[in-house]
Amino acid sequence: PHEKKKDPPLVHELKVSLEEVFSGCRKKMKISRKRLNPDGRTVLSEDKILSVDIKRGWKEGTKITFPREGDETPTNIPADVVFVVKDKPHPVFKREGSDIVYPANISLREALCGCTVNAPTLDGRTISVSSRDVVKPGTRKRIAGEGLPLSQCPEKRGNMILDFTVKFPDKLGQDARDALKLILPP
Amino acid sequence: PHEKKKDPPLVHELKVSLEEVFSGCRKKMKISRKRLNPDGRTVLSEDKILSVDIKRGWKEGTKITFPREGDETPTNIPADVVFVVKDKPHPVFKREGSDIVYPANISLREALCGCTVNAPTLDGRTISVSSRDVVKPGTRKRIAGEGLPLSQCPEKRGNMILDFTVKFPDKLGQDARDALKLILPP
């Protein structure tokens, strides 16, 4: 008969949290597909569970292909089903490759007079980082080994990066301004 | 004979300064190209000046095409020569569409106690902008009509944007820190 042609791949997003990338996990994805009946002409619809093992440290864009799990008809070769890993937004951290970024928001007084930042970790601990020096806006401090597992070498881990934002007062009274003029360099 | 095929376009960058985009200008571009001799088989090389009128407000990426100014051979149709406008980096301003951004670097004392910024304009004047309020890092102030001409309507102009960066002192002595703790909100 005619030569059968393969359908183009069916691509789905597979959203993973940073915690799932940190620990690794198994995701069960339900797909719905058509399969040929034994008569070779009619089709029936069925559900199938595809199981995806998210490995520790996997990067956004990683693809997992299940060959020929698309719809089957008398005249085609079923499409491949492809899942593409996508990071879910995290309530606290931003991901930068294998590093995670913690927004450390401090007041101007803390930035100038010293501060302690308590940062949560991916495994539920808290890390305290103190600074007695002036912290300039945009300063980044690295905490080695508290990031995500490296995808090529999951026993090693990236860093946590404290990303300092300095909150200025909305306004200052005239007395405060006069005093600051005497204290701060020009 | 054989059907002649057209060569793919020859693309060149045409770098323009913000001053040239501001005023408009004519750019003379020298190209070197081969032309068929009257015998129809041999070629000679010649230089040619192509003249490009840069209109006021032109955006990066604007293309100007000179049809068939590429090399001529017995068997081809000469390529089009295409110039693509690219902005030259400016020593003072950054371009954002029709706006120009002026980096206003102020000290922490100026940010808290008030400051005056003197910004140059594209046509050689100076604009003074004063602030008595607290200026937070990343604050942007717009000065209407001091940007580039709008490409679709050159009699109108975009804005100049003052982009404030606050320079913190590298360090502070213990006396200054103790005093600041009393003045600044927590």
Short mmCIF file of C-alpha atoms in Angstrom, two decimals:
data_model
loop_
_atom_site.label_atom_id
_atom_site.label_comp_id
_atom_site.label_asym_id
_atom_site.label_seq_id
_atom_site.Cartn_x
_atom_site.Cartn_y
_atom_site.Cartn_z
CA PRO A 1 0.00 0.00 0.00
CA HIS A 2 1.00 3.63 0.45
CA GLU A 3 4.12 4.40 2.42
CA LYS A 4 3.17 5.47 5.95
CA LYS A 5 4.30 8.91 7.09
CA LYS A 6 5.25 9.79 10.66
CA ASP A 7 3.28 12.56 12.35
CA PRO A 8 5.29 15.52 13.73
CA PRO A 9 6.19 15.25 17.44
CA LEU A 10 3.65 16.20 20.12
CA VAL A 11 5.45 18.52 22.52
CA HIS A 12 4.25 19.12 26.09
CA GLU A 13 5.68 21.31 28.84
CA LEU A 14 6.63 19.49 32.02
CA LYS A 15 6.74 21.95 34.88
CA VAL A 16 9.06 21.13 37.77
CA SER A 17 9.67 22.97 41.02
CA LEU A 18 13.16 23.79 42.31
CA GLU A 19 12.57 21.29 45.09
CA GLU A 20 11.90 18.59 42.49
CA VAL A 21 15.06 19.54 40.59
CA PHE A 22 16.94 19.53 43.89
CA SER A 23 15.84 16.03 44.98
CA GLY A 24 14.92 14.44 41.66
CA CYS A 25 11.46 12.90 41.29
CA ARG A 26 9.18 10.79 39.17
CA LYS A 27 6.41 12.56 37.27
CA LYS A 28 3.44 10.57 35.94
CA MET A 29 1.95 12.18 32.86
CA LYS A 30 -1.43 11.03 31.57
CA ILE A 31 -1.84 11.18 27.80
CA SER A 32 -4.86 10.37 25.70
CA ARG A 33 -4.24 8.65 22.35
CA LYS A 34 -5.97 6.70 19.62
CA ARG A 35 -4.97 3.14 18.80
CA LEU A 36 -5.96 0.97 15.79
CA ASN A 37 -8.38 -1.85 16.47
CA PRO A 38 -7.40 -5.35 15.26
CA ASP A 39 -9.51 -4.74 12.12
CA GLY A 40 -6.83 -2.26 11.00
CA ARG A 41 -9.45 0.34 10.07
CA THR A 42 -11.28 1.58 13.15
CA VAL A 43 -9.63 3.27 16.15
CA LEU A 44 -10.34 3.53 19.85
CA SER A 45 -9.27 6.19 22.31
CA GLU A 46 -7.31 5.20 25.39
CA ASP A 47 -5.48 6.86 28.25
CA LYS A 48 -1.93 5.96 29.11
CA ILE A 49 0.40 6.98 31.92
CA LEU A 50 3.90 7.94 30.87
CA SER A 51 6.46 8.02 33.64
CA VAL A 52 9.28 10.57 33.54
CA ASP A 53 12.23 10.42 35.93
CA ILE A 54 13.39 13.96 36.61
CA LYS A 55 17.06 13.62 37.46
CA ARG A 56 18.70 15.83 40.07
CA GLY A 57 19.85 19.15 38.60
CA TRP A 58 18.09 18.84 35.26
CA LYS A 59 18.06 22.08 33.35
CA GLU A 60 15.13 23.85 31.79
CA GLY A 61 14.78 22.69 28.18
CA THR A 62 15.75 19.05 28.84
CA LYS A 63 13.69 16.83 26.51
CA ILE A 64 12.32 13.36 27.16
CA THR A 65 10.95 11.50 24.12
CA PHE A 66 8.45 8.63 24.14
CA PRO A 67 8.54 7.18 20.62
CA ARG A 68 5.27 6.66 18.74
CA GLU A 69 2.88 7.40 21.59
CA GLY A 70 0.74 9.73 19.47
CA ASP A 71 -2.52 8.89 17.69
CA GLU A 72 -2.52 5.82 15.45
CA THR A 73 -4.62 5.76 12.24
CA PRO A 74 -4.72 3.30 9.32
CA THR A 75 -2.41 5.56 7.33
CA ASN A 76 0.17 7.03 9.70
CA ILE A 77 3.09 6.23 11.94
CA PRO A 78 2.19 7.65 15.39
CA ALA A 79 4.01 10.80 16.48
CA ASP A 80 6.63 10.82 19.21
CA VAL A 81 5.46 12.38 22.48
CA VAL A 82 8.06 14.81 23.81
CA PHE A 83 8.16 16.44 27.23
CA VAL A 84 10.23 19.59 27.68
CA VAL A 85 11.24 20.46 31.23
CA LYS A 86 10.30 23.95 32.39
CA ASP A 87 11.04 25.52 35.78
CA LYS A 88 8.07 26.52 37.90
CA PRO A 89 8.51 29.98 39.44
CA HIS A 90 9.69 29.56 43.02
CA PRO A 91 8.23 31.72 45.80
CA VAL A 92 11.66 32.56 47.22
CA PHE A 93 14.53 31.72 44.87
CA LYS A 94 15.39 32.48 41.28
CA ARG A 95 17.35 29.88 39.36
CA GLU A 96 20.54 30.79 37.47
CA GLY A 97 21.78 27.51 36.04
CA SER A 98 22.93 25.46 39.03
CA ASP A 99 22.88 28.49 41.33
CA ILE A 100 19.88 29.80 43.22
CA VAL A 101 19.50 33.51 43.97
CA TYR A 102 18.03 34.72 47.25
CA PRO A 103 16.84 38.34 47.25
CA ALA A 104 18.30 39.82 50.44
CA ASN A 105 16.31 42.97 51.13
CA ILE A 106 17.91 45.18 53.73
CA SER A 107 17.27 48.72 54.93
CA LEU A 108 19.66 51.58 54.27
CA ARG A 109 20.57 51.55 57.97
CA GLU A 110 21.46 47.86 57.74
CA ALA A 111 23.44 48.48 54.57
CA LEU A 112 25.52 51.17 56.28
CA CYS A 113 25.70 49.98 59.90
CA GLY A 114 25.84 46.21 59.47
CA CYS A 115 23.26 43.48 59.14
CA THR A 116 22.47 39.80 59.44
CA VAL A 117 20.56 38.00 56.70
CA ASN A 118 18.78 34.73 57.43
CA ALA A 119 18.40 32.79 54.20
CA PRO A 120 16.36 29.59 53.91
CA THR A 121 17.95 26.61 52.12
CA LEU A 122 16.36 24.18 49.67
CA ASP A 123 16.42 21.44 52.33
CA GLY A 124 14.73 23.50 55.01
CA ARG A 125 17.62 24.86 57.06
CA THR A 126 18.43 28.52 57.66
CA ILE A 127 21.80 30.10 56.97
CA SER A 128 22.83 33.31 58.75
CA VAL A 129 25.19 35.66 56.99
CA SER A 130 26.45 38.72 58.86
CA SER A 131 28.17 41.76 57.47
CA ARG A 132 29.80 44.60 59.36
CA ASP A 133 31.00 46.38 56.22
CA VAL A 134 29.01 48.74 54.02
CA VAL A 135 26.81 46.68 51.68
CA LYS A 136 26.35 48.44 48.33
CA PRO A 137 23.15 47.89 46.36
CA GLY A 138 23.58 45.03 43.91
CA THR A 139 26.24 43.31 46.04
CA ARG A 140 26.18 39.53 45.62
CA LYS A 141 27.54 37.09 48.17
CA ARG A 142 28.05 33.44 47.33
CA ILE A 143 27.36 30.59 49.71
CA ALA A 144 29.17 27.62 48.19
CA GLY A 145 27.38 24.30 47.83
CA GLU A 146 23.86 25.48 48.72
CA GLY A 147 22.57 25.60 45.15
CA LEU A 148 21.15 22.87 42.90
CA PRO A 149 22.94 19.64 42.01
CA LEU A 150 25.07 19.95 38.86
CA SER A 151 23.23 18.09 36.10
CA GLN A 152 26.43 16.42 34.85
CA CYS A 153 27.68 15.56 38.32
CA PRO A 154 24.83 15.59 40.85
CA GLU A 155 27.00 14.87 43.88
CA LYS A 156 28.36 18.41 43.48
CA ARG A 157 26.16 21.46 43.98
CA GLY A 158 26.05 25.06 42.77
CA ASN A 159 25.91 28.07 45.04
CA MET A 160 23.30 30.12 46.78
CA ILE A 161 23.73 33.76 45.87
CA LEU A 162 22.54 36.48 48.21
CA ASP A 163 21.47 39.38 46.02
CA PHE A 164 21.32 42.53 48.14
CA THR A 165 18.70 45.20 47.55
CA VAL A 166 18.87 48.30 49.74
CA LYS A 167 15.57 49.90 50.67
CA PHE A 168 15.86 53.67 51.04
CA PRO A 169 13.59 55.67 53.35
CA ASP A 170 10.80 57.39 51.41
CA LYS A 171 11.64 60.72 52.97
CA LEU A 172 13.78 62.27 55.68
CA GLY A 173 13.12 65.28 57.88
CA GLN A 174 15.27 68.41 57.71
CA ASP A 175 17.04 67.54 60.98
CA ALA A 176 18.01 64.13 59.66
CA ARG A 177 19.25 65.66 56.42
CA ASP A 178 21.36 68.24 58.22
CA ALA A 179 22.88 65.53 60.39
CA LEU A 180 23.57 63.25 57.45
CA LYS A 181 25.38 66.06 55.62
CA LEU A 182 27.90 66.14 58.46
CA ILE A 183 28.35 62.38 58.62
CA LEU A 184 28.43 61.19 55.03
CA PRO A 185 31.26 61.94 52.59
CA PRO A 186 30.36 64.41 49.81
CA PRO B 1 21.67 30.10 -22.60
CA HIS B 2 21.39 29.06 -18.97
CA GLU B 3 19.03 30.97 -16.74
CA LYS B 4 21.00 33.46 -14.65
CA LYS B 5 20.73 33.23 -10.89
CA LYS B 6 20.88 36.20 -8.54
CA ASP B 7 23.59 36.16 -5.90
CA PRO B 8 22.48 36.47 -2.25
CA PRO B 9 22.57 40.04 -0.86
CA LEU B 10 25.81 41.57 0.40
CA VAL B 11 25.07 43.02 3.82
CA HIS B 12 27.22 45.71 5.41
CA GLU B 13 26.90 47.47 8.75
CA LEU B 14 26.53 51.23 8.62
CA LYS B 15 27.53 52.72 11.94
CA VAL B 16 25.96 56.02 12.91
CA SER B 17 26.50 58.19 15.97
CA LEU B 18 23.63 59.55 18.07
CA GLU B 19 24.53 63.01 16.80
CA GLU B 20 24.08 61.78 13.21
CA VAL B 21 20.72 60.22 14.10
CA PHE B 22 19.79 63.47 15.84
CA SER B 23 20.58 65.76 12.90
CA GLY B 24 20.37 63.37 9.95
CA CYS B 25 23.35 63.11 7.59
CA ARG B 26 24.64 61.76 4.31
CA LYS B 27 27.07 58.84 4.46
CA LYS B 28 29.23 57.99 1.45
CA MET B 29 30.10 54.32 1.33
CA LYS B 30 32.81 53.07 -1.01
CA ILE B 31 32.27 49.59 -2.41
CA SER B 32 34.47 47.55 -4.70
CA ARG B 33 32.76 45.45 -7.34
CA LYS B 34 33.44 43.53 -10.54
CA ARG B 35 31.75 44.50 -13.80
CA LEU B 36 31.62 42.58 -17.11
CA ASN B 37 33.70 43.97 -19.96
CA PRO B 38 31.96 44.55 -23.31
CA ASP B 39 33.27 41.13 -24.46
CA GLY B 40 30.77 39.55 -22.04
CA ARG B 41 33.39 37.15 -20.65
CA THR B 42 36.10 39.06 -18.82
CA VAL B 43 35.54 41.30 -15.78
CA LEU B 44 37.21 44.34 -14.31
CA SER B 45 37.20 45.59 -10.76
CA GLU B 46 35.99 49.08 -10.01
CA ASP B 47 35.22 51.22 -6.98
CA LYS B 48 31.92 52.98 -6.58
CA ILE B 49 30.58 55.44 -4.02
CA LEU B 50 27.10 54.71 -2.73
CA SER B 51 25.39 57.58 -0.96
CA VAL B 52 23.05 56.89 1.97
CA ASP B 53 20.83 59.57 3.48
CA ILE B 54 20.45 58.84 7.17
CA LYS B 55 17.11 60.38 8.13
CA ARG B 56 16.55 62.00 11.52
CA GLY B 57 15.55 59.45 14.14
CA TRP B 58 16.34 56.32 12.12
CA LYS B 59 16.37 53.21 14.24
CA GLU B 60 19.02 50.55 14.48
CA GLY B 61 18.22 47.81 11.98
CA THR B 62 16.94 50.15 9.23
CA LYS B 63 17.96 48.69 5.86
CA ILE B 64 18.93 50.53 2.69
CA THR B 65 19.17 48.40 -0.47
CA PHE B 66 21.14 49.21 -3.63
CA PRO B 67 19.90 46.74 -6.25
CA ARG B 68 22.48 44.71 -8.21
CA GLU B 69 25.59 46.54 -7.03
CA GLY B 70 27.45 43.28 -6.27
CA ASP B 71 29.96 41.49 -8.51
CA GLU B 72 28.92 40.80 -12.10
CA THR B 73 30.08 37.62 -13.89
CA PRO B 74 29.08 36.04 -17.20
CA THR B 75 26.71 33.69 -15.40
CA ASN B 76 25.07 35.65 -12.56
CA ILE B 77 22.73 38.48 -11.71
CA PRO B 78 24.68 40.79 -9.37
CA ALA B 79 23.72 40.73 -5.72
CA ASP B 80 21.92 43.59 -4.00
CA VAL B 81 24.11 45.61 -1.66
CA VAL B 82 22.34 46.20 1.65
CA PHE B 83 23.38 48.55 4.44
CA VAL B 84 22.00 47.95 7.92
CA VAL B 85 22.07 50.88 10.31
CA LYS B 86 23.81 50.24 13.62
CA ASP B 87 24.23 52.68 16.51
CA LYS B 88 27.78 53.60 17.49
CA PRO B 89 28.26 53.51 21.25
CA HIS B 90 27.99 57.06 22.59
CA PRO B 91 30.45 58.32 25.23
CA VAL B 92 27.64 59.74 27.40
CA PHE B 93 24.18 58.52 26.42
CA LYS B 94 22.57 55.16 25.87
CA ARG B 95 19.80 54.96 23.31
CA GLU B 96 16.41 53.44 24.14
CA GLY B 97 14.33 53.82 20.99
CA SER B 98 13.72 57.56 20.66
CA ASP B 99 14.81 58.22 24.25
CA ILE B 100 18.36 58.81 25.40
CA VAL B 101 19.47 57.74 28.86
CA TYR B 102 21.90 59.84 30.88
CA PRO B 103 23.58 58.04 33.78
CA ALA B 104 23.23 60.42 36.72
CA ASN B 105 25.79 59.27 39.27
CA ILE B 106 25.25 60.82 42.66
CA SER B 107 26.73 60.20 46.10
CA LEU B 108 24.73 58.70 48.94
CA ARG B 109 24.80 62.11 50.63
CA GLU B 110 23.30 63.71 47.53
CA ALA B 111 20.69 60.96 47.30
CA LEU B 112 19.57 61.59 50.90
CA CYS B 113 20.14 65.33 51.33
CA GLY B 114 19.30 66.68 47.89
CA CYS B 115 21.28 67.20 44.70
CA THR B 116 21.56 69.00 41.38
CA VAL B 117 22.41 67.08 38.22
CA ASN B 118 23.79 68.92 35.18
CA ALA B 119 23.03 66.87 32.08
CA PRO B 120 24.41 67.70 28.63
CA THR B 121 22.02 67.72 25.68
CA LEU B 122 22.53 66.39 22.16
CA ASP B 123 22.74 69.96 20.82
CA GLY B 124 25.35 71.12 23.30
CA ARG B 125 23.31 72.80 26.05
CA THR B 126 23.25 71.83 29.72
CA ILE B 127 20.10 71.07 31.68
CA SER B 128 20.05 71.34 35.47
CA VAL B 129 17.70 69.15 37.44
CA SER B 130 17.44 69.61 41.19
CA SER B 131 15.92 67.28 43.73
CA ARG B 132 15.25 67.93 47.41
CA ASP B 133 13.60 64.55 47.99
CA VAL B 134 15.31 61.25 48.69
CA VAL B 135 16.48 59.76 45.38
CA LYS B 136 16.33 55.97 45.45
CA PRO B 137 18.81 53.97 43.37
CA GLY B 138 17.33 53.17 39.97
CA THR B 139 15.06 56.25 39.99
CA ARG B 140 14.42 57.57 36.49
CA LYS B 141 13.40 61.15 35.72
CA ARG B 142 12.16 62.13 32.29
CA ILE B 143 12.99 65.40 30.56
CA ALA B 144 10.43 65.69 27.78
CA GLY B 145 11.54 66.54 24.26
CA GLU B 146 15.30 66.23 24.79
CA GLY B 147 15.65 62.82 23.14
CA LEU B 148 16.01 61.80 19.48
CA PRO B 149 13.57 62.76 16.71
CA LEU B 150 10.79 60.21 16.25
CA SER B 151 11.55 58.26 13.07
CA GLN B 152 7.91 58.44 11.89
CA CYS B 153 7.50 62.10 12.83
CA PRO B 154 10.89 63.84 13.15
CA GLU B 155 9.50 67.20 14.23
CA LYS B 156 8.62 65.51 17.55
CA ARG B 157 11.29 64.23 19.90
CA GLY B 158 11.62 61.56 22.55
CA ASN B 159 12.79 62.18 26.11
CA MET B 160 16.04 62.36 27.95
CA ILE B 161 15.95 59.99 30.90
CA LEU B 162 18.12 60.65 33.95
CA ASP B 163 19.00 57.24 35.34
CA PHE B 164 20.17 57.65 38.93
CA THR B 165 22.94 55.50 40.37
CA VAL B 166 23.81 56.06 44.02
CA LYS B 167 27.46 55.64 44.96
CA PHE B 168 27.85 54.31 48.48
CA PRO B 169 30.91 55.08 50.60
CA ASP B 170 33.37 52.14 50.61
CA LYS B 171 33.48 52.14 54.38
CA LEU B 172 32.38 54.16 57.40
CA GLY B 173 34.06 54.64 60.75
CA GLN B 174 32.47 53.42 63.98
CA ASP B 175 31.44 56.94 65.02
CA ALA B 176 29.63 57.50 61.72
CA ARG B 177 27.86 54.16 62.04
CA ASP B 178 26.74 54.89 65.58
CA ALA B 179 25.39 58.27 64.48
CA LEU B 180 23.62 56.81 61.43
CA LYS B 181 21.89 54.22 63.63
CA LEU B 182 20.23 57.07 65.48
CA ILE B 183 19.23 59.01 62.37
CA LEU B 184 18.05 56.40 59.87
CA PRO B 185 14.86 54.38 60.25
CA PRO B 186 15.41 50.68 61.05
#
